[in-house]
Amino acid sequence: MKGGLFDLDGVIVDTAKYHYLAWKRLANELGFDFTEHDNERLKGVSRMESLRILLEIGGVEAAEDARAMMAARKNAWYVEYISKMDASEILPGAREYLMALRSRGVKIALGSASKNAPMILDNLGITPLFDAIVDGNKVSHAKPDPEVFLVGARELGLNPTVCVVFEDAAAGVEAAHRGGMRAVGIGTHEALPAADIVVPGLSALL
Ligand code: G6P
Ligand code: MG
């Protein structure tokens, strides 16, 4: 491994709970409930695709301009939640593993669908640990398209075959493989059957 490509939500920080709270608030405002089980379908999925799934669950139809407003409302709530985050919310072992890889000369890139990724990294104080940051502002094709990781490898100046992806979402594992990279699944074998290896969290790799 010459390059490590890291997803953010669910790998480095547990922002899924804040995405959930904000989507649930929108669903409740629209008159239906949204469970934590439903929320699993949104992991690793872009903001507009997440909204499409949410509205499908609620049986709500909305035109494109109304959808844009809903997504903006959800994001404003989400940003309110994550603006209060600090380094205590880094997942166990994440910072230590990134530092261990760096000390071995491995280059590190972020590969996240989130447009809020730069703010989250800043709040956690770990921006300097990344040689490249590829987020939802830089790519147009969401996972399982490999774009986010291919751009990450390119920004590190590395061939994808020497890069390893760290992902908690099945769509992200698929994106890694479609880009010619190996994938470490963060979670369970049941949730990530296609991953090359699965660990419960980055601390297991220290
Ligand atoms: C990540 C999360 C998704 C989220 C997406 C977009 O992939 O796992 O739950 O919808 O990023 O995030 P954003 O912060 O741009 O709405
Ligand atoms: Mg994730």
PDB file of C-alpha atoms and ligand atoms in Angstrom:
ATOM      1  CA  MET A   1       0.000   0.000   0.000  1.00  0.00           C
ATOM      2  CA  LYS A   2       1.466   3.341  -1.109  1.00  0.00           C
ATOM      3  CA  GLY A   3      -1.761   5.287  -0.708  1.00  0.00           C
ATOM      4  CA  GLY A   4      -4.681   5.106   1.719  1.00  0.00           C
ATOM      5  CA  LEU A   5      -8.028   6.496   0.532  1.00  0.00           C
ATOM      6  CA  PHE A   6     -10.385   7.131   3.427  1.00  0.00           C
ATOM      7  CA  ASP A   7     -14.114   7.635   3.483  1.00  0.00           C
ATOM      8  CA  LEU A   8     -15.123  10.102   6.218  1.00  0.00           C
ATOM      9  CA  ASP A   9     -18.617   9.374   7.592  1.00  0.00           C
ATOM     10  CA  GLY A  10     -18.519   6.081   9.502  1.00  0.00           C
ATOM     11  CA  VAL A  11     -14.772   5.555   9.081  1.00  0.00           C
ATOM     12  CA  ILE A  12     -13.104   8.571  10.700  1.00  0.00           C
ATOM     13  CA  VAL A  13     -16.096  10.124  12.436  1.00  0.00           C
ATOM     14  CA  ASP A  14     -19.635   9.026  13.257  1.00  0.00           C
ATOM     15  CA  THR A  15     -21.609  11.745  11.491  1.00  0.00           C
ATOM     16  CA  ALA A  16     -24.310   9.237  10.487  1.00  0.00           C
ATOM     17  CA  LYS A  17     -26.233  10.095  13.664  1.00  0.00           C
ATOM     18  CA  TYR A  18     -26.362  13.793  12.698  1.00  0.00           C
ATOM     19  CA  HIS A  19     -27.399  13.005   9.106  1.00  0.00           C
ATOM     20  CA  TYR A  20     -30.120  10.834  10.645  1.00  0.00           C
ATOM     21  CA  LEU A  21     -31.370  13.541  13.023  1.00  0.00           C
ATOM     22  CA  ALA A  22     -31.572  16.087  10.205  1.00  0.00           C
ATOM     23  CA  TRP A  23     -33.312  13.736   7.732  1.00  0.00           C
ATOM     24  CA  LYS A  24     -35.739  12.642  10.472  1.00  0.00           C
ATOM     25  CA  ARG A  25     -36.560  16.278  11.219  1.00  0.00           C
ATOM     26  CA  LEU A  26     -37.363  16.849   7.543  1.00  0.00           C
ATOM     27  CA  ALA A  27     -39.463  13.663   7.361  1.00  0.00           C
ATOM     28  CA  ASN A  28     -41.419  14.639  10.485  1.00  0.00           C
ATOM     29  CA  GLU A  29     -42.037  18.096   9.041  1.00  0.00           C
ATOM     30  CA  LEU A  30     -43.400  16.417   5.893  1.00  0.00           C
ATOM     31  CA  GLY A  31     -45.682  14.264   8.047  1.00  0.00           C
ATOM     32  CA  PHE A  32     -44.021  10.837   8.170  1.00  0.00           C
ATOM     33  CA  ASP A  33     -41.516   8.999  10.354  1.00  0.00           C
ATOM     34  CA  PHE A  34     -38.013   7.925   9.420  1.00  0.00           C
ATOM     35  CA  THR A  35     -36.362   5.134  11.409  1.00  0.00           C
ATOM     36  CA  GLU A  36     -32.701   4.310  12.096  1.00  0.00           C
ATOM     37  CA  HIS A  37     -33.246   1.165  10.027  1.00  0.00           C
ATOM     38  CA  ASP A  38     -34.335   3.326   7.045  1.00  0.00           C
ATOM     39  CA  ASN A  39     -31.239   5.458   7.621  1.00  0.00           C
ATOM     40  CA  GLU A  40     -28.951   2.534   6.698  1.00  0.00           C
ATOM     41  CA  ARG A  41     -30.041   3.041   3.081  1.00  0.00           C
ATOM     42  CA  LEU A  42     -28.562   6.556   3.088  1.00  0.00           C
ATOM     43  CA  LYS A  43     -25.012   5.654   4.152  1.00  0.00           C
ATOM     44  CA  GLY A  44     -22.474   6.699   1.527  1.00  0.00           C
ATOM     45  CA  VAL A  45     -25.280   8.032  -0.684  1.00  0.00           C
ATOM     46  CA  SER A  46     -25.172  11.629  -2.016  1.00  0.00           C
ATOM     47  CA  ARG A  47     -27.429  14.336  -0.578  1.00  0.00           C
ATOM     48  CA  MET A  48     -29.924  14.461  -3.466  1.00  0.00           C
ATOM     49  CA  GLU A  49     -30.080  10.671  -3.811  1.00  0.00           C
ATOM     50  CA  SER A  50     -30.632  10.432  -0.029  1.00  0.00           C
ATOM     51  CA  LEU A  51     -33.568  12.849  -0.389  1.00  0.00           C
ATOM     52  CA  ARG A  52     -34.997  10.779  -3.236  1.00  0.00           C
ATOM     53  CA  ILE A  53     -34.897   7.641  -1.036  1.00  0.00           C
ATOM     54  CA  LEU A  54     -36.392   9.536   1.942  1.00  0.00           C
ATOM     55  CA  LEU A  55     -39.323  10.859  -0.137  1.00  0.00           C
ATOM     56  CA  GLU A  56     -39.865   7.359  -1.568  1.00  0.00           C
ATOM     57  CA  ILE A  57     -40.103   5.978   1.992  1.00  0.00           C
ATOM     58  CA  GLY A  58     -42.638   8.692   2.920  1.00  0.00           C
ATOM     59  CA  GLY A  59     -44.568   8.330  -0.331  1.00  0.00           C
ATOM     60  CA  VAL A  60     -44.091  12.061  -0.981  1.00  0.00           C
ATOM     61  CA  GLU A  61     -43.833  13.491  -4.477  1.00  0.00           C
ATOM     62  CA  ALA A  62     -42.060  16.794  -5.020  1.00  0.00           C
ATOM     63  CA  ALA A  63     -40.902  18.852  -8.001  1.00  0.00           C
ATOM     64  CA  GLU A  64     -37.241  19.641  -8.513  1.00  0.00           C
ATOM     65  CA  ASP A  65     -37.310  23.146  -6.969  1.00  0.00           C
ATOM     66  CA  ALA A  66     -39.152  21.852  -3.900  1.00  0.00           C
ATOM     67  CA  ARG A  67     -36.547  19.069  -3.571  1.00  0.00           C
ATOM     68  CA  ALA A  68     -33.732  21.620  -3.718  1.00  0.00           C
ATOM     69  CA  MET A  69     -35.353  23.561  -0.874  1.00  0.00           C
ATOM     70  CA  MET A  70     -35.838  20.399   1.210  1.00  0.00           C
ATOM     71  CA  ALA A  71     -32.189  19.406   0.738  1.00  0.00           C
ATOM     72  CA  ALA A  72     -31.103  22.916   1.746  1.00  0.00           C
ATOM     73  CA  ARG A  73     -33.241  22.774   4.912  1.00  0.00           C
ATOM     74  CA  LYS A  74     -31.820  19.383   5.859  1.00  0.00           C
ATOM     75  CA  ASN A  75     -28.291  20.605   5.239  1.00  0.00           C
ATOM     76  CA  ALA A  76     -28.778  23.737   7.362  1.00  0.00           C
ATOM     77  CA  TRP A  77     -29.856  21.548  10.314  1.00  0.00           C
ATOM     78  CA  TYR A  78     -27.007  19.117   9.674  1.00  0.00           C
ATOM     79  CA  VAL A  79     -24.453  21.957   9.589  1.00  0.00           C
ATOM     80  CA  GLU A  80     -25.895  23.287  12.863  1.00  0.00           C
ATOM     81  CA  TYR A  81     -25.281  19.860  14.481  1.00  0.00           C
ATOM     82  CA  ILE A  82     -21.788  19.289  13.089  1.00  0.00           C
ATOM     83  CA  SER A  83     -20.592  22.836  13.774  1.00  0.00           C
ATOM     84  CA  LYS A  84     -20.494  21.809  17.451  1.00  0.00           C
ATOM     85  CA  MET A  85     -18.272  18.761  16.790  1.00  0.00           C
ATOM     86  CA  ASP A  86     -14.751  18.574  18.139  1.00  0.00           C
ATOM     87  CA  ALA A  87     -11.818  16.145  18.303  1.00  0.00           C
ATOM     88  CA  SER A  88     -13.608  14.016  20.929  1.00  0.00           C
ATOM     89  CA  GLU A  89     -15.831  12.676  18.111  1.00  0.00           C
ATOM     90  CA  ILE A  90     -12.993  11.148  16.077  1.00  0.00           C
ATOM     91  CA  LEU A  91     -13.642   7.387  15.992  1.00  0.00           C
ATOM     92  CA  PRO A  92     -11.278   5.230  18.122  1.00  0.00           C
ATOM     93  CA  GLY A  93      -7.903   4.648  16.468  1.00  0.00           C
ATOM     94  CA  ALA A  94      -8.592   6.835  13.406  1.00  0.00           C
ATOM     95  CA  ARG A  95      -6.090   9.577  14.156  1.00  0.00           C
ATOM     96  CA  GLU A  96      -3.484   7.050  15.378  1.00  0.00           C
ATOM     97  CA  TYR A  97      -3.870   4.877  12.259  1.00  0.00           C
ATOM     98  CA  LEU A  98      -3.539   7.856   9.896  1.00  0.00           C
ATOM     99  CA  MET A  99      -0.404   8.947  11.756  1.00  0.00           C
ATOM    100  CA  ALA A 100       1.035   5.408  11.679  1.00  0.00           C
ATOM    101  CA  LEU A 101       0.535   5.202   7.896  1.00  0.00           C
ATOM    102  CA  ARG A 102       2.116   8.616   7.391  1.00  0.00           C
ATOM    103  CA  SER A 103       5.158   7.604   9.426  1.00  0.00           C
ATOM    104  CA  ARG A 104       5.549   4.608   7.058  1.00  0.00           C
ATOM    105  CA  GLY A 105       5.515   6.959   4.049  1.00  0.00           C
ATOM    106  CA  VAL A 106       1.992   6.045   2.939  1.00  0.00           C
ATOM    107  CA  LYS A 107       0.176   8.973   1.307  1.00  0.00           C
ATOM    108  CA  ILE A 108      -3.319   9.743   2.598  1.00  0.00           C
ATOM    109  CA  ALA A 109      -6.375  11.082   0.761  1.00  0.00           C
ATOM    110  CA  LEU A 110      -9.954  11.681   1.803  1.00  0.00           C
ATOM    111  CA  GLY A 111     -12.578  10.237  -0.552  1.00  0.00           C
ATOM    112  CA  SER A 112     -15.981  11.374   0.691  1.00  0.00           C
ATOM    113  CA  ALA A 113     -19.313  12.182  -0.958  1.00  0.00           C
ATOM    114  CA  SER A 114     -19.910  14.922   1.623  1.00  0.00           C
ATOM    115  CA  LYS A 115     -19.777  18.585   0.643  1.00  0.00           C
ATOM    116  CA  ASN A 116     -19.328  19.347   4.358  1.00  0.00           C
ATOM    117  CA  ALA A 117     -16.139  17.248   4.644  1.00  0.00           C
ATOM    118  CA  PRO A 118     -13.642  20.167   4.814  1.00  0.00           C
ATOM    119  CA  MET A 119     -15.514  21.769   7.730  1.00  0.00           C
ATOM    120  CA  ILE A 120     -15.721  18.447   9.597  1.00  0.00           C
ATOM    121  CA  LEU A 121     -11.974  17.794   9.191  1.00  0.00           C
ATOM    122  CA  ASP A 122     -11.237  21.329  10.423  1.00  0.00           C
ATOM    123  CA  ASN A 123     -13.492  20.930  13.468  1.00  0.00           C
ATOM    124  CA  LEU A 124     -11.761  17.646  14.303  1.00  0.00           C
ATOM    125  CA  GLY A 125      -8.343  19.290  13.804  1.00  0.00           C
ATOM    126  CA  ILE A 126      -7.086  16.588  11.411  1.00  0.00           C
ATOM    127  CA  THR A 127      -6.928  18.429   8.061  1.00  0.00           C
ATOM    128  CA  PRO A 128      -3.075  18.408   8.111  1.00  0.00           C
ATOM    129  CA  LEU A 129      -3.065  14.575   8.166  1.00  0.00           C
ATOM    130  CA  PHE A 130      -4.334  14.484   4.550  1.00  0.00           C
ATOM    131  CA  ASP A 131      -2.172  14.928   1.442  1.00  0.00           C
ATOM    132  CA  ALA A 132      -5.296  15.328  -0.702  1.00  0.00           C
ATOM    133  CA  ILE A 133      -8.954  15.992   0.027  1.00  0.00           C
ATOM    134  CA  VAL A 134     -11.546  14.814  -2.487  1.00  0.00           C
ATOM    135  CA  ASP A 135     -15.111  15.560  -1.414  1.00  0.00           C
ATOM    136  CA  GLY A 136     -18.600  16.059  -2.830  1.00  0.00           C
ATOM    137  CA  ASN A 137     -17.614  19.489  -4.177  1.00  0.00           C
ATOM    138  CA  LYS A 138     -14.952  17.985  -6.437  1.00  0.00           C
ATOM    139  CA  VAL A 139     -16.706  15.004  -8.022  1.00  0.00           C
ATOM    140  CA  SER A 140     -19.923  14.621  -9.983  1.00  0.00           C
ATOM    141  CA  HIS A 141     -20.461  10.846  -9.895  1.00  0.00           C
ATOM    142  CA  ALA A 142     -21.506   9.359  -6.543  1.00  0.00           C
ATOM    143  CA  LYS A 143     -20.288   5.993  -5.189  1.00  0.00           C
ATOM    144  CA  PRO A 144     -20.506   3.192  -6.404  1.00  0.00           C
ATOM    145  CA  ASP A 145     -18.948   5.123  -9.293  1.00  0.00           C
ATOM    146  CA  PRO A 146     -15.175   5.018  -8.637  1.00  0.00           C
ATOM    147  CA  GLU A 147     -14.610   8.718  -9.510  1.00  0.00           C
ATOM    148  CA  VAL A 148     -13.984   9.942  -5.932  1.00  0.00           C
ATOM    149  CA  PHE A 149     -11.239   7.350  -5.351  1.00  0.00           C
ATOM    150  CA  LEU A 150      -9.695   7.628  -8.836  1.00  0.00           C
ATOM    151  CA  VAL A 151      -9.370  11.397  -8.362  1.00  0.00           C
ATOM    152  CA  GLY A 152      -7.895  10.726  -4.893  1.00  0.00           C
ATOM    153  CA  ALA A 153      -5.237   8.358  -6.310  1.00  0.00           C
ATOM    154  CA  ARG A 154      -4.454  10.844  -9.079  1.00  0.00           C
ATOM    155  CA  GLU A 155      -4.067  13.712  -6.581  1.00  0.00           C
ATOM    156  CA  LEU A 156      -1.638  11.534  -4.598  1.00  0.00           C
ATOM    157  CA  GLY A 157       0.263  10.831  -7.833  1.00  0.00           C
ATOM    158  CA  LEU A 158      -0.290   7.081  -7.424  1.00  0.00           C
ATOM    159  CA  ASN A 159      -1.588   4.242  -9.558  1.00  0.00           C
ATOM    160  CA  PRO A 160      -4.940   2.984  -8.148  1.00  0.00           C
ATOM    161  CA  THR A 161      -3.511  -0.550  -7.847  1.00  0.00           C
ATOM    162  CA  VAL A 162      -1.176   0.558  -5.021  1.00  0.00           C
ATOM    163  CA  CYS A 163      -3.991   2.297  -3.126  1.00  0.00           C
ATOM    164  CA  VAL A 164      -6.262   0.788  -0.479  1.00  0.00           C
ATOM    165  CA  VAL A 165      -9.738   2.168   0.258  1.00  0.00           C
ATOM    166  CA  PHE A 166     -11.222   2.244   3.784  1.00  0.00           C
ATOM    167  CA  GLU A 167     -15.036   2.237   3.641  1.00  0.00           C
ATOM    168  CA  ASP A 168     -18.097   1.567   5.815  1.00  0.00           C
ATOM    169  CA  ALA A 169     -20.618   1.589   2.944  1.00  0.00           C
ATOM    170  CA  ALA A 170     -21.235  -1.221   0.449  1.00  0.00           C
ATOM    171  CA  ALA A 171     -21.425   1.409  -2.330  1.00  0.00           C
ATOM    172  CA  GLY A 172     -17.932   2.565  -1.350  1.00  0.00           C
ATOM    173  CA  VAL A 173     -16.483  -0.960  -1.429  1.00  0.00           C
ATOM    174  CA  GLU A 174     -17.965  -1.403  -4.902  1.00  0.00           C
ATOM    175  CA  ALA A 175     -16.489   1.962  -5.979  1.00  0.00           C
ATOM    176  CA  ALA A 176     -13.025   0.825  -4.815  1.00  0.00           C
ATOM    177  CA  HIS A 177     -13.214  -2.424  -6.778  1.00  0.00           C
ATOM    178  CA  ARG A 178     -14.538  -0.700  -9.884  1.00  0.00           C
ATOM    179  CA  GLY A 179     -11.514   1.618  -9.661  1.00  0.00           C
ATOM    180  CA  GLY A 180      -9.084  -1.302  -9.393  1.00  0.00           C
ATOM    181  CA  MET A 181      -8.369  -0.806  -5.671  1.00  0.00           C
ATOM    182  CA  ARG A 182      -8.574  -3.143  -2.712  1.00  0.00           C
ATOM    183  CA  ALA A 183     -11.080  -2.304   0.013  1.00  0.00           C
ATOM    184  CA  VAL A 184     -10.918  -2.638   3.782  1.00  0.00           C
ATOM    185  CA  GLY A 185     -14.477  -2.766   5.086  1.00  0.00           C
ATOM    186  CA  ILE A 186     -15.185  -0.976   8.360  1.00  0.00           C
ATOM    187  CA  GLY A 187     -18.133  -2.742   9.979  1.00  0.00           C
ATOM    188  CA  THR A 188     -19.386  -6.320   9.627  1.00  0.00           C
ATOM    189  CA  HIS A 189     -19.042  -9.118   7.048  1.00  0.00           C
ATOM    190  CA  GLU A 190     -22.839  -9.177   6.756  1.00  0.00           C
ATOM    191  CA  ALA A 191     -23.004  -5.508   5.745  1.00  0.00           C
ATOM    192  CA  LEU A 192     -19.867  -5.586   3.570  1.00  0.00           C
ATOM    193  CA  PRO A 193     -19.617  -9.057   1.970  1.00  0.00           C
ATOM    194  CA  ALA A 194     -17.542  -7.789  -0.994  1.00  0.00           C
ATOM    195  CA  ALA A 195     -14.754  -6.176   1.080  1.00  0.00           C
ATOM    196  CA  ASP A 196     -11.284  -7.792   0.861  1.00  0.00           C
ATOM    197  CA  ILE A 197     -11.028  -7.759   4.655  1.00  0.00           C
ATOM    198  CA  VAL A 198     -13.428  -6.433   7.290  1.00  0.00           C
ATOM    199  CA  VAL A 199     -12.527  -4.892  10.654  1.00  0.00           C
ATOM    200  CA  PRO A 200     -14.892  -3.348  13.200  1.00  0.00           C
ATOM    201  CA  GLY A 201     -12.917  -0.076  13.229  1.00  0.00           C
ATOM    202  CA  LEU A 202      -9.523   1.434  12.398  1.00  0.00           C
ATOM    203  CA  SER A 203      -8.253   0.686  15.927  1.00  0.00           C
ATOM    204  CA  ALA A 204      -8.178  -3.019  14.947  1.00  0.00           C
ATOM    205  CA  LEU A 205      -5.442  -2.190  12.405  1.00  0.00           C
ATOM    206  CA  LEU A 206      -3.030  -0.579  14.909  1.00  0.00           C
TER     207      LEU A 206
HETATM  208  C1  G6P B   1     -21.591  10.726   2.970  1.00  0.00           C
HETATM  209  C2  G6P B   1     -22.622  10.187   3.952  1.00  0.00           C
HETATM  210  C3  G6P B   1     -24.026  10.335   3.396  1.00  0.00           C
HETATM  211  C4  G6P B   1     -24.256  11.776   2.935  1.00  0.00           C
HETATM  212  C5  G6P B   1     -23.221  12.185   1.904  1.00  0.00           C
HETATM  213  C6  G6P B   1     -23.382  13.630   1.440  1.00  0.00           C
HETATM  214  O1  G6P B   1     -21.477   9.826   1.917  1.00  0.00           O
HETATM  215  O2  G6P B   1     -22.376   8.819   4.249  1.00  0.00           O
HETATM  216  O3  G6P B   1     -24.950   9.969   4.396  1.00  0.00           O
HETATM  217  O4  G6P B   1     -25.556  11.928   2.391  1.00  0.00           O
HETATM  218  O5  G6P B   1     -21.921  12.022   2.466  1.00  0.00           O
HETATM  219  O6  G6P B   1     -23.092  14.487   2.517  1.00  0.00           O
HETATM  220  P1  G6P B   1     -23.413  16.035   2.557  1.00  0.00           P
HETATM  221  O7  G6P B   1     -22.729  16.487   3.836  1.00  0.00           O
HETATM  222  O8  G6P B   1     -22.776  16.659   1.352  1.00  0.00           O
HETATM  223  O9  G6P B   1     -24.874  16.212   2.559  1.00  0.00           O
HETATM  224 MG    MG B   2     -19.198   6.272   5.009  1.00  0.00          MG
END
